[in-house]
């Protein structure tokens, strides 16, 4: 007899669970199947949820009748039935067992039961007790379950998701995927290209240790004044960069009436809670000149623009009434310089990039992760960078709490499997957390994973980094973030007649010129952002050689302002397989010593302070001729006489904007003001990127 408060288990038929038996029971209630995959799905539901054909038919009839649905069963209808009926039925059964037994089986109690060979009792523990304590019928499933060998039953031996979930059926869609190993996006090529490494190299976080987030911190204690101070300091810092780069004399108030054009500094905002549009753009003025006052912007006179909330800009325009500013010119931001290593790269390096989820959406079988570890063992990359989520908070079985072990146990086992799976290849392993990791701090910036169980022999090989972070691989700088900033910023950015029609390129330019891994403000509702930590740990220290930004959006590899930007995609896309990325890094010694990162060799020797004069001596004459043809002769002469400030202004007026954006690819050294000699621009001449090739590959 069932215990009080417990639901009696539906009676199971004595026959085996087969497609024919299930269809026979359905025909009694005039339920029909649409599609060849429906019978297989019905058998899977029986085996996954411990139901016989009769019980499944009864549940389906009740579901169809209560929802007033068609008697034709479809795959979508069965998915809804499983989510609304069977998943809730299983969770109610588990709650009843909790009350009776005190706690649910965890990974360790499962191990003990397996070691004692109490398999029948273990299977019964996953279902509500049957009448008379009858044993599970030996005919369900069709083939008897073999006894497990003691060596294979250890949860820490081989990652078997069956220890954690009642539904362990591998995803059929993932298993039947095509195009494995297909290259779907690439940039650069090398003669005799070989995508393989030697298994290991020097990897560390870039910059001083105190500039990197190394441990957890207290969040949800922000004060309004501290938030305001962090935002004001960011505007002031980027405003000074804009003033020096564009040779601006100073900024005016954004709200005082002015009949003549004035230049103002501030942050783009929206006049309401909706999405930004050309009619709702506000400028929140800087603290020093405007006192943080807001003024609406009229963009009708601006020939082209690309704006998003939180963007720090300098604008030129008229504000005759003090209530609305008509913008006539937008000053673009300036990226940071590239890092110049003191030592050249010893040899070519290969980097593998992969972003979770590492399971299909309809199963917790970590098949994609297993396939990726096989790729690591085959190619032996020098560095393997894995981005979370490792246990996805958005997974169906995680959201509905269907896992039978604590999230932390599954997560630790997943990490341990990754560490052991890459040990034979000898690759340096870098683990980047995600805000979608169910058992990690939900705050941005995010501290590194705590991993006290990391074996001693792997501690020198495994690097646990925060989100976001900047890596140094033998002098090559990689910017890493697992947050989907492309999706977040793409939903908010507006543009008009931009010379760069590709939205991805525009967003990546904003990331580099705003000098932040996440310049959007207010942030997406999906993020819990700590603004003080954002200013301290999410700012770009330099322009990275490679920027890795995994996203739900389509994969790509692009060269933006000399930085190779790659979206490797996710390892799984729903129930199907996804993609991963790989890089080849190599730097020429002569190029490093001559200053390929900063641009012109002669310009670097002179410190770029002499401007175009040193550039002409070093072979920049061809670029000057191109500038002269564009009407820049007077600008160049004025720039040479006056330290290049007038040259910049004249060059801009003569249509040199495109040259500035491309880093003066035509060869004309932009005449920087003396204040910019420290290097606000990553490179004046075309630079030789250390990322000689990059690809996105299907798993």
PDB file of N, CA, C and O in Angstrom, residues 23-90:
ATOM      1  N   UNK A  23       2.007   1.541 -29.542  1.00  0.00           N
ATOM      2  CA  UNK A  23       1.033   1.940 -30.565  1.00  0.00           C
ATOM      3  C   UNK A  23      -0.284   1.188 -30.398  1.00  0.00           C
ATOM      4  O   UNK A  23      -1.362   1.744 -30.660  1.00  0.00           O
ATOM      5  N   UNK A  24      -0.238  -0.077 -29.966  1.00  0.00           N
ATOM      6  CA  UNK A  24      -1.463  -0.846 -29.759  1.00  0.00           C
ATOM      7  C   UNK A  24      -2.314  -0.219 -28.660  1.00  0.00           C
ATOM      8  O   UNK A  24      -3.539  -0.129 -28.790  1.00  0.00           O
ATOM      9  N   UNK A  25      -1.668   0.224 -27.570  1.00  0.00           N
ATOM     10  CA  UNK A  25      -2.430   0.863 -26.494  1.00  0.00           C
ATOM     11  C   UNK A  25      -3.000   2.201 -26.945  1.00  0.00           C
ATOM     12  O   UNK A  25      -4.115   2.579 -26.555  1.00  0.00           O
ATOM     13  N   UNK A  26      -2.240   2.937 -27.769  1.00  0.00           N
ATOM     14  CA  UNK A  26      -2.731   4.238 -28.225  1.00  0.00           C
ATOM     15  C   UNK A  26      -3.937   4.089 -29.145  1.00  0.00           C
ATOM     16  O   UNK A  26      -4.845   4.935 -29.136  1.00  0.00           O
ATOM     17  N   UNK A  27      -3.926   3.036 -29.954  1.00  0.00           N
ATOM     18  CA  UNK A  27      -5.053   2.842 -30.872  1.00  0.00           C
ATOM     19  C   UNK A  27      -6.357   2.575 -30.131  1.00  0.00           C
ATOM     20  O   UNK A  27      -7.446   2.857 -30.653  1.00  0.00           O
ATOM     21  N   UNK A  28      -6.288   2.039 -28.923  1.00  0.00           N
ATOM     22  CA  UNK A  28      -7.507   1.830 -28.134  1.00  0.00           C
ATOM     23  C   UNK A  28      -8.203   3.142 -27.835  1.00  0.00           C
ATOM     24  O   UNK A  28      -9.428   3.187 -27.671  1.00  0.00           O
ATOM     25  N   UNK A  29      -7.427   4.221 -27.731  1.00  0.00           N
ATOM     26  CA  UNK A  29      -8.001   5.545 -27.449  1.00  0.00           C
ATOM     27  C   UNK A  29      -8.041   6.416 -28.701  1.00  0.00           C
ATOM     28  O   UNK A  29      -8.219   7.635 -28.606  1.00  0.00           O
ATOM     29  N   UNK A  30      -7.840   5.799 -29.868  1.00  0.00           N
ATOM     30  CA  UNK A  30      -7.875   6.500 -31.156  1.00  0.00           C
ATOM     31  C   UNK A  30      -6.802   7.586 -31.247  1.00  0.00           C
ATOM     32  O   UNK A  30      -6.971   8.610 -31.913  1.00  0.00           O
ATOM     33  N   UNK A  31      -5.690   7.380 -30.562  1.00  0.00           N
ATOM     34  CA  UNK A  31      -4.559   8.300 -30.682  1.00  0.00           C
ATOM     35  C   UNK A  31      -3.671   7.834 -31.826  1.00  0.00           C
ATOM     36  O   UNK A  31      -3.312   6.658 -31.910  1.00  0.00           O
ATOM     37  N   UNK A  32      -3.319   8.754 -32.722  1.00  0.00           N
ATOM     38  CA  UNK A  32      -2.534   8.423 -33.898  1.00  0.00           C
ATOM     39  C   UNK A  32      -1.186   9.159 -33.861  1.00  0.00           C
ATOM     40  O   UNK A  32      -1.027  10.161 -33.153  1.00  0.00           O
ATOM     41  N   UNK A  33      -0.238   8.661 -34.639  1.00  0.00           N
ATOM     42  CA  UNK A  33       1.120   9.228 -34.675  1.00  0.00           C
ATOM     43  C   UNK A  33       1.357   9.909 -36.011  1.00  0.00           C
ATOM     44  O   UNK A  33       0.997   9.378 -37.065  1.00  0.00           O
ATOM     45  N   UNK A  34       1.998  11.058 -35.952  1.00  0.00           N
ATOM     46  CA  UNK A  34       2.350  11.813 -37.159  1.00  0.00           C
ATOM     47  C   UNK A  34       3.874  11.868 -37.266  1.00  0.00           C
ATOM     48  O   UNK A  34       4.543  12.515 -36.470  1.00  0.00           O
ATOM     49  N   UNK A  35       4.431  11.193 -38.228  1.00  0.00           N
ATOM     50  CA  UNK A  35       5.877  11.187 -38.399  1.00  0.00           C
ATOM     51  C   UNK A  35       6.492   9.875 -37.957  1.00  0.00           C
ATOM     52  O   UNK A  35       5.985   9.184 -37.066  1.00  0.00           O
ATOM     53  N   UNK A  36       7.618   9.521 -38.588  1.00  0.00           N
ATOM     54  CA  UNK A  36       8.267   8.254 -38.286  1.00  0.00           C
ATOM     55  C   UNK A  36       8.979   8.267 -36.939  1.00  0.00           C
ATOM     56  O   UNK A  36       9.204   7.222 -36.334  1.00  0.00           O
ATOM     57  N   UNK A  37       9.359   9.481 -36.460  1.00  0.00           N
ATOM     58  CA  UNK A  37      10.121   9.537 -35.222  1.00  0.00           C
ATOM     59  C   UNK A  37       9.248   9.470 -33.972  1.00  0.00           C
ATOM     60  O   UNK A  37       9.754   9.316 -32.858  1.00  0.00           O
ATOM     61  N   UNK A  38       7.934   9.597 -34.117  1.00  0.00           N
ATOM     62  CA  UNK A  38       7.045   9.613 -32.953  1.00  0.00           C
ATOM     63  C   UNK A  38       7.076   8.278 -32.196  1.00  0.00           C
ATOM     64  O   UNK A  38       7.182   8.267 -30.963  1.00  0.00           O
ATOM     65  N   UNK A  39       6.985   7.106 -32.850  1.00  0.00           N
ATOM     66  CA  UNK A  39       7.059   5.844 -32.074  1.00  0.00           C
ATOM     67  C   UNK A  39       8.351   5.706 -31.277  1.00  0.00           C
ATOM     68  O   UNK A  39       8.330   5.248 -30.129  1.00  0.00           O
ATOM     69  N   UNK A  40       9.484   6.079 -31.881  1.00  0.00           N
ATOM     70  CA  UNK A  40      10.744   6.008 -31.139  1.00  0.00           C
ATOM     71  C   UNK A  40      10.733   6.945 -29.939  1.00  0.00           C
ATOM     72  O   UNK A  40      11.259   6.621 -28.869  1.00  0.00           O
ATOM     73  N   UNK A  41      10.120   8.112 -30.115  1.00  0.00           N
ATOM     74  CA  UNK A  41      10.027   9.054 -29.003  1.00  0.00           C
ATOM     75  C   UNK A  41       9.158   8.492 -27.881  1.00  0.00           C
ATOM     76  O   UNK A  41       9.466   8.675 -26.687  1.00  0.00           O
ATOM     77  N   UNK A  42       8.091   7.786 -28.231  1.00  0.00           N
ATOM     78  CA  UNK A  42       7.219   7.201 -27.215  1.00  0.00           C
ATOM     79  C   UNK A  42       7.958   6.130 -26.411  1.00  0.00           C
ATOM     80  O   UNK A  42       7.836   6.056 -25.180  1.00  0.00           O
ATOM     81  N   UNK A  43       8.742   5.299 -27.093  1.00  0.00           N
ATOM     82  CA  UNK A  43       9.521   4.278 -26.382  1.00  0.00           C
ATOM     83  C   UNK A  43      10.539   4.948 -25.467  1.00  0.00           C
ATOM     84  O   UNK A  43      10.767   4.516 -24.327  1.00  0.00           O
ATOM     85  N   UNK A  44      11.147   6.033 -25.944  1.00  0.00           N
ATOM     86  CA  UNK A  44      12.125   6.756 -25.121  1.00  0.00           C
ATOM     87  C   UNK A  44      11.473   7.329 -23.866  1.00  0.00           C
ATOM     88  O   UNK A  44      12.055   7.294 -22.774  1.00  0.00           O
ATOM     89  N   UNK A  45      10.251   7.850 -23.991  1.00  0.00           N
ATOM     90  CA  UNK A  45       9.544   8.378 -22.822  1.00  0.00           C
ATOM     91  C   UNK A  45       9.262   7.268 -21.813  1.00  0.00           C
ATOM     92  O   UNK A  45       9.372   7.478 -20.595  1.00  0.00           O
ATOM     93  N   UNK A  46       8.881   6.088 -22.304  1.00  0.00           N
ATOM     94  CA  UNK A  46       8.621   4.967 -21.391  1.00  0.00           C
ATOM     95  C   UNK A  46       9.869   4.596 -20.609  1.00  0.00           C
ATOM     96  O   UNK A  46       9.838   4.434 -19.378  1.00  0.00           O
ATOM     97  N   UNK A  47      10.993   4.459 -21.307  1.00  0.00           N
ATOM     98  CA  UNK A  47      12.222   4.038 -20.649  1.00  0.00           C
ATOM     99  C   UNK A  47      12.780   5.126 -19.746  1.00  0.00           C
ATOM    100  O   UNK A  47      13.331   4.838 -18.677  1.00  0.00           O
ATOM    101  N   UNK A  48      12.662   6.383 -20.149  1.00  0.00           N
ATOM    102  CA  UNK A  48      13.235   7.473 -19.367  1.00  0.00           C
ATOM    103  C   UNK A  48      12.475   7.726 -18.080  1.00  0.00           C
ATOM    104  O   UNK A  48      13.061   8.090 -17.060  1.00  0.00           O
ATOM    105  N   UNK A  49      11.141   7.523 -18.114  1.00  0.00           N
ATOM    106  CA  UNK A  49      10.329   7.882 -16.957  1.00  0.00           C
ATOM    107  C   UNK A  49       9.711   6.669 -16.270  1.00  0.00           C
ATOM    108  O   UNK A  49       8.830   6.818 -15.412  1.00  0.00           O
ATOM    109  N   UNK A  50      10.157   5.467 -16.610  1.00  0.00           N
ATOM    110  CA  UNK A  50       9.711   4.271 -15.904  1.00  0.00           C
ATOM    111  C   UNK A  50       8.241   3.954 -16.081  1.00  0.00           C
ATOM    112  O   UNK A  50       7.565   3.553 -15.125  1.00  0.00           O
ATOM    113  N   UNK A  51       7.716   4.135 -17.292  1.00  0.00           N
ATOM    114  CA  UNK A  51       6.309   3.882 -17.568  1.00  0.00           C
ATOM    115  C   UNK A  51       6.164   2.703 -18.506  1.00  0.00           C
ATOM    116  O   UNK A  51       7.010   2.477 -19.384  1.00  0.00           O
ATOM    117  N   UNK A  52       5.057   1.967 -18.352  1.00  0.00           N
ATOM    118  CA  UNK A  52       4.716   0.931 -19.298  1.00  0.00           C
ATOM    119  C   UNK A  52       3.824   1.480 -20.389  1.00  0.00           C
ATOM    120  O   UNK A  52       3.359   2.634 -20.322  1.00  0.00           O
ATOM    121  N   UNK A  53       3.515   0.698 -21.419  1.00  0.00           N
ATOM    122  CA  UNK A  53       2.655   1.182 -22.504  1.00  0.00           C
ATOM    123  C   UNK A  53       1.284   1.630 -22.021  1.00  0.00           C
ATOM    124  O   UNK A  53       0.759   2.650 -22.486  1.00  0.00           O
ATOM    125  N   UNK A  54       0.692   0.890 -21.087  1.00  0.00           N
ATOM    126  CA  UNK A  54      -0.641   1.251 -20.590  1.00  0.00           C
ATOM    127  C   UNK A  54      -0.592   2.576 -19.839  1.00  0.00           C
ATOM    128  O   UNK A  54      -1.428   3.469 -20.041  1.00  0.00           O
ATOM    129  N   UNK A  55       0.388   2.720 -18.944  1.00  0.00           N
ATOM    130  CA  UNK A  55       0.489   3.949 -18.164  1.00  0.00           C
ATOM    131  C   UNK A  55       0.752   5.153 -19.059  1.00  0.00           C
ATOM    132  O   UNK A  55       0.186   6.236 -18.862  1.00  0.00           O
ATOM    133  N   UNK A  56       1.622   4.992 -20.069  1.00  0.00           N
ATOM    134  CA  UNK A  56       1.909   6.106 -20.971  1.00  0.00           C
ATOM    135  C   UNK A  56       0.670   6.499 -21.761  1.00  0.00           C
ATOM    136  O   UNK A  56       0.380   7.692 -21.946  1.00  0.00           O
ATOM    137  N   UNK A  57      -0.090   5.493 -22.236  1.00  0.00           N
ATOM    138  CA  UNK A  57      -1.306   5.802 -22.987  1.00  0.00           C
ATOM    139  C   UNK A  57      -2.314   6.545 -22.112  1.00  0.00           C
ATOM    140  O   UNK A  57      -2.976   7.496 -22.570  1.00  0.00           O
ATOM    141  N   UNK A  58      -2.454   6.135 -20.845  1.00  0.00           N
ATOM    142  CA  UNK A  58      -3.376   6.832 -19.943  1.00  0.00           C
ATOM    143  C   UNK A  58      -2.954   8.281 -19.729  1.00  0.00           C
ATOM    144  O   UNK A  58      -3.788   9.202 -19.741  1.00  0.00           O
ATOM    145  N   UNK A  59      -1.656   8.493 -19.492  1.00  0.00           N
ATOM    146  CA  UNK A  59      -1.168   9.857 -19.275  1.00  0.00           C
ATOM    147  C   UNK A  59      -1.365  10.716 -20.523  1.00  0.00           C
ATOM    148  O   UNK A  59      -1.749  11.894 -20.441  1.00  0.00           O
ATOM    149  N   UNK A  60      -1.090  10.145 -21.707  1.00  0.00           N
ATOM    150  CA  UNK A  60      -1.255  10.899 -22.945  1.00  0.00           C
ATOM    151  C   UNK A  60      -2.721  11.260 -23.188  1.00  0.00           C
ATOM    152  O   UNK A  60      -3.037  12.385 -23.610  1.00  0.00           O
ATOM    153  N   UNK A  61      -3.630  10.321 -22.932  1.00  0.00           N
ATOM    154  CA  UNK A  61      -5.053  10.596 -23.135  1.00  0.00           C
ATOM    155  C   UNK A  61      -5.513  11.724 -22.210  1.00  0.00           C
ATOM    156  O   UNK A  61      -6.256  12.618 -22.633  1.00  0.00           O
ATOM    157  N   UNK A  62      -5.074  11.681 -20.948  1.00  0.00           N
ATOM    158  CA  UNK A  62      -5.454  12.740 -20.014  1.00  0.00           C
ATOM    159  C   UNK A  62      -4.890  14.094 -20.462  1.00  0.00           C
ATOM    160  O   UNK A  62      -5.573  15.127 -20.378  1.00  0.00           O
ATOM    161  N   UNK A  63      -3.659  14.097 -20.974  1.00  0.00           N
ATOM    162  CA  UNK A  63      -3.046  15.350 -21.412  1.00  0.00           C
ATOM    163  C   UNK A  63      -3.768  15.917 -22.628  1.00  0.00           C
ATOM    164  O   UNK A  63      -4.097  17.107 -22.681  1.00  0.00           O
ATOM    165  N   UNK A  64      -4.045  15.070 -23.624  1.00  0.00           N
ATOM    166  CA  UNK A  64      -4.714  15.533 -24.838  1.00  0.00           C
ATOM    167  C   UNK A  64      -6.122  16.022 -24.520  1.00  0.00           C
ATOM    168  O   UNK A  64      -6.588  17.042 -25.047  1.00  0.00           O
ATOM    169  N   UNK A  65      -6.818  15.305 -23.642  1.00  0.00           N
ATOM    170  CA  UNK A  65      -8.190  15.697 -23.301  1.00  0.00           C
ATOM    171  C   UNK A  65      -8.223  17.010 -22.533  1.00  0.00           C
ATOM    172  O   UNK A  65      -9.045  17.898 -22.810  1.00  0.00           O
ATOM    173  N   UNK A  66      -7.328  17.169 -21.550  1.00  0.00           N
ATOM    174  CA  UNK A  66      -7.337  18.389 -20.741  1.00  0.00           C
ATOM    175  C   UNK A  66      -6.934  19.618 -21.545  1.00  0.00           C
ATOM    176  O   UNK A  66      -7.405  20.723 -21.286  1.00  0.00           O
ATOM    177  N   UNK A  67      -6.074  19.445 -22.538  1.00  0.00           N
ATOM    178  CA  UNK A  67      -5.620  20.571 -23.355  1.00  0.00           C
ATOM    179  C   UNK A  67      -6.475  20.772 -24.604  1.00  0.00           C
ATOM    180  O   UNK A  67      -6.238  21.729 -25.356  1.00  0.00           O
ATOM    181  N   UNK A  68      -7.463  19.873 -24.808  1.00  0.00           N
ATOM    182  CA  UNK A  68      -8.333  19.947 -25.984  1.00  0.00           C
ATOM    183  C   UNK A  68      -7.497  19.951 -27.266  1.00  0.00           C
ATOM    184  O   UNK A  68      -7.678  20.772 -28.167  1.00  0.00           O
ATOM    185  N   UNK A  69      -6.554  19.012 -27.342  1.00  0.00           N
ATOM    186  CA  UNK A  69      -5.647  18.927 -28.471  1.00  0.00           C
ATOM    187  C   UNK A  69      -6.149  17.925 -29.490  1.00  0.00           C
ATOM    188  O   UNK A  69      -7.060  17.124 -29.229  1.00  0.00           O
ATOM    189  N   UNK A  70      -5.498  17.947 -30.662  1.00  0.00           N
ATOM    190  CA  UNK A  70      -5.833  16.994 -31.703  1.00  0.00           C
ATOM    191  C   UNK A  70      -5.333  15.601 -31.289  1.00  0.00           C
ATOM    192  O   UNK A  70      -4.340  15.467 -30.578  1.00  0.00           O
ATOM    193  N   UNK A  71      -6.039  14.573 -31.761  1.00  0.00           N
ATOM    194  CA  UNK A  71      -5.635  13.211 -31.427  1.00  0.00           C
ATOM    195  C   UNK A  71      -4.420  12.752 -32.219  1.00  0.00           C
ATOM    196  O   UNK A  71      -3.940  11.637 -32.026  1.00  0.00           O
ATOM    197  N   UNK A  72      -3.899  13.617 -33.108  1.00  0.00           N
ATOM    198  CA  UNK A  72      -2.708  13.304 -33.893  1.00  0.00           C
ATOM    199  C   UNK A  72      -1.478  13.716 -33.080  1.00  0.00           C
ATOM    200  O   UNK A  72      -1.258  14.898 -32.823  1.00  0.00           O
ATOM    201  N   UNK A  73      -0.649  12.769 -32.664  1.00  0.00           N
ATOM    202  CA  UNK A  73       0.521  13.049 -31.835  1.00  0.00           C
ATOM    203  C   UNK A  73       1.688  13.486 -32.716  1.00  0.00           C
ATOM    204  O   UNK A  73       2.031  12.805 -33.695  1.00  0.00           O
ATOM    205  N   UNK A  74       2.308  14.607 -32.346  1.00  0.00           N
ATOM    206  CA  UNK A  74       3.456  15.145 -33.085  1.00  0.00           C
ATOM    207  C   UNK A  74       4.666  15.214 -32.158  1.00  0.00           C
ATOM    208  O   UNK A  74       4.521  15.191 -30.923  1.00  0.00           O
ATOM    209  N   UNK A  75       5.886  15.303 -32.713  1.00  0.00           N
ATOM    210  CA  UNK A  75       7.072  15.453 -31.843  1.00  0.00           C
ATOM    211  C   UNK A  75       6.986  16.668 -30.931  1.00  0.00           C
ATOM    212  O   UNK A  75       7.371  16.602 -29.761  1.00  0.00           O
ATOM    213  N   UNK A  76       6.454  17.795 -31.450  1.00  0.00           N
ATOM    214  CA  UNK A  76       6.333  18.984 -30.600  1.00  0.00           C
ATOM    215  C   UNK A  76       5.344  18.748 -29.465  1.00  0.00           C
ATOM    216  O   UNK A  76       5.563  19.178 -28.327  1.00  0.00           O
ATOM    217  N   UNK A  77       4.247  18.049 -29.787  1.00  0.00           N
ATOM    218  CA  UNK A  77       3.279  17.758 -28.731  1.00  0.00           C
ATOM    219  C   UNK A  77       3.837  16.831 -27.667  1.00  0.00           C
ATOM    220  O   UNK A  77       3.555  16.999 -26.473  1.00  0.00           O
ATOM    221  N   UNK A  78       4.670  15.870 -28.073  1.00  0.00           N
ATOM    222  CA  UNK A  78       5.280  14.975 -27.088  1.00  0.00           C
ATOM    223  C   UNK A  78       6.289  15.713 -26.218  1.00  0.00           C
ATOM    224  O   UNK A  78       6.425  15.417 -25.026  1.00  0.00           O
ATOM    225  N   UNK A  79       7.013  16.688 -26.802  1.00  0.00           N
ATOM    226  CA  UNK A  79       7.937  17.489 -25.991  1.00  0.00           C
ATOM    227  C   UNK A  79       7.182  18.272 -24.926  1.00  0.00           C
ATOM    228  O   UNK A  79       7.606  18.355 -23.766  1.00  0.00           O
ATOM    229  N   UNK A  80       6.042  18.865 -25.333  1.00  0.00           N
ATOM    230  CA  UNK A  80       5.231  19.599 -24.358  1.00  0.00           C
ATOM    231  C   UNK A  80       4.674  18.662 -23.290  1.00  0.00           C
ATOM    232  O   UNK A  80       4.624  19.008 -22.098  1.00  0.00           O
ATOM    233  N   UNK A  81       4.249  17.477 -23.695  1.00  0.00           N
ATOM    234  CA  UNK A  81       3.742  16.486 -22.740  1.00  0.00           C
ATOM    235  C   UNK A  81       4.818  16.094 -21.731  1.00  0.00           C
ATOM    236  O   UNK A  81       4.552  16.004 -20.527  1.00  0.00           O
ATOM    237  N   UNK A  82       6.018  15.859 -22.195  1.00  0.00           N
ATOM    238  CA  UNK A  82       7.101  15.477 -21.283  1.00  0.00           C
ATOM    239  C   UNK A  82       7.418  16.602 -20.303  1.00  0.00           C
ATOM    240  O   UNK A  82       7.640  16.361 -19.113  1.00  0.00           O
ATOM    241  N   UNK A  83       7.445  17.844 -20.818  1.00  0.00           N
ATOM    242  CA  UNK A  83       7.807  18.978 -19.958  1.00  0.00           C
ATOM    243  C   UNK A  83       6.730  19.278 -18.921  1.00  0.00           C
ATOM    244  O   UNK A  83       7.031  19.548 -17.751  1.00  0.00           O
ATOM    245  N   UNK A  84       5.455  19.213 -19.334  1.00  0.00           N
ATOM    246  CA  UNK A  84       4.369  19.639 -18.459  1.00  0.00           C
ATOM    247  C   UNK A  84       3.862  18.519 -17.542  1.00  0.00           C
ATOM    248  O   UNK A  84       3.348  18.807 -16.458  1.00  0.00           O
ATOM    249  N   UNK A  85       3.975  17.276 -17.972  1.00  0.00           N
ATOM    250  CA  UNK A  85       3.385  16.178 -17.199  1.00  0.00           C
ATOM    251  C   UNK A  85       4.452  15.292 -16.569  1.00  0.00           C
ATOM    252  O   UNK A  85       4.530  15.149 -15.344  1.00  0.00           O
ATOM    253  N   UNK A  86       5.302  14.709 -17.397  1.00  0.00           N
ATOM    254  CA  UNK A  86       6.247  13.722 -16.884  1.00  0.00           C
ATOM    255  C   UNK A  86       7.312  14.351 -16.001  1.00  0.00           C
ATOM    256  O   UNK A  86       7.702  13.766 -14.981  1.00  0.00           O
ATOM    257  N   UNK A  87       7.810  15.542 -16.375  1.00  0.00           N
ATOM    258  CA  UNK A  87       8.847  16.179 -15.557  1.00  0.00           C
ATOM    259  C   UNK A  87       8.300  16.536 -14.179  1.00  0.00           C
ATOM    260  O   UNK A  87       8.957  16.333 -13.156  1.00  0.00           O
ATOM    261  N   UNK A  88       7.070  17.074 -14.137  1.00  0.00           N
ATOM    262  CA  UNK A  88       6.478  17.423 -12.838  1.00  0.00           C
ATOM    263  C   UNK A  88       6.158  16.161 -12.029  1.00  0.00           C
ATOM    264  O   UNK A  88       6.294  16.151 -10.811  1.00  0.00           O
ATOM    265  N   UNK A  89       5.736  15.109 -12.718  1.00  0.00           N
ATOM    266  CA  UNK A  89       5.445  13.853 -12.022  1.00  0.00           C
ATOM    267  C   UNK A  89       6.697  13.308 -11.350  1.00  0.00           C
ATOM    268  O   UNK A  89       6.664  12.857 -10.208  1.00  0.00           O
ATOM    269  N   UNK A  90       7.853  13.389 -12.072  1.00  0.00           N
ATOM    270  CA  UNK A  90       9.097  12.902 -11.495  1.00  0.00           C
ATOM    271  C   UNK A  90       9.557  13.732 -10.319  1.00  0.00           C
ATOM    272  O   UNK A  90      10.055  13.212  -9.317  1.00  0.00           O
TER     273      UNK A  90
END
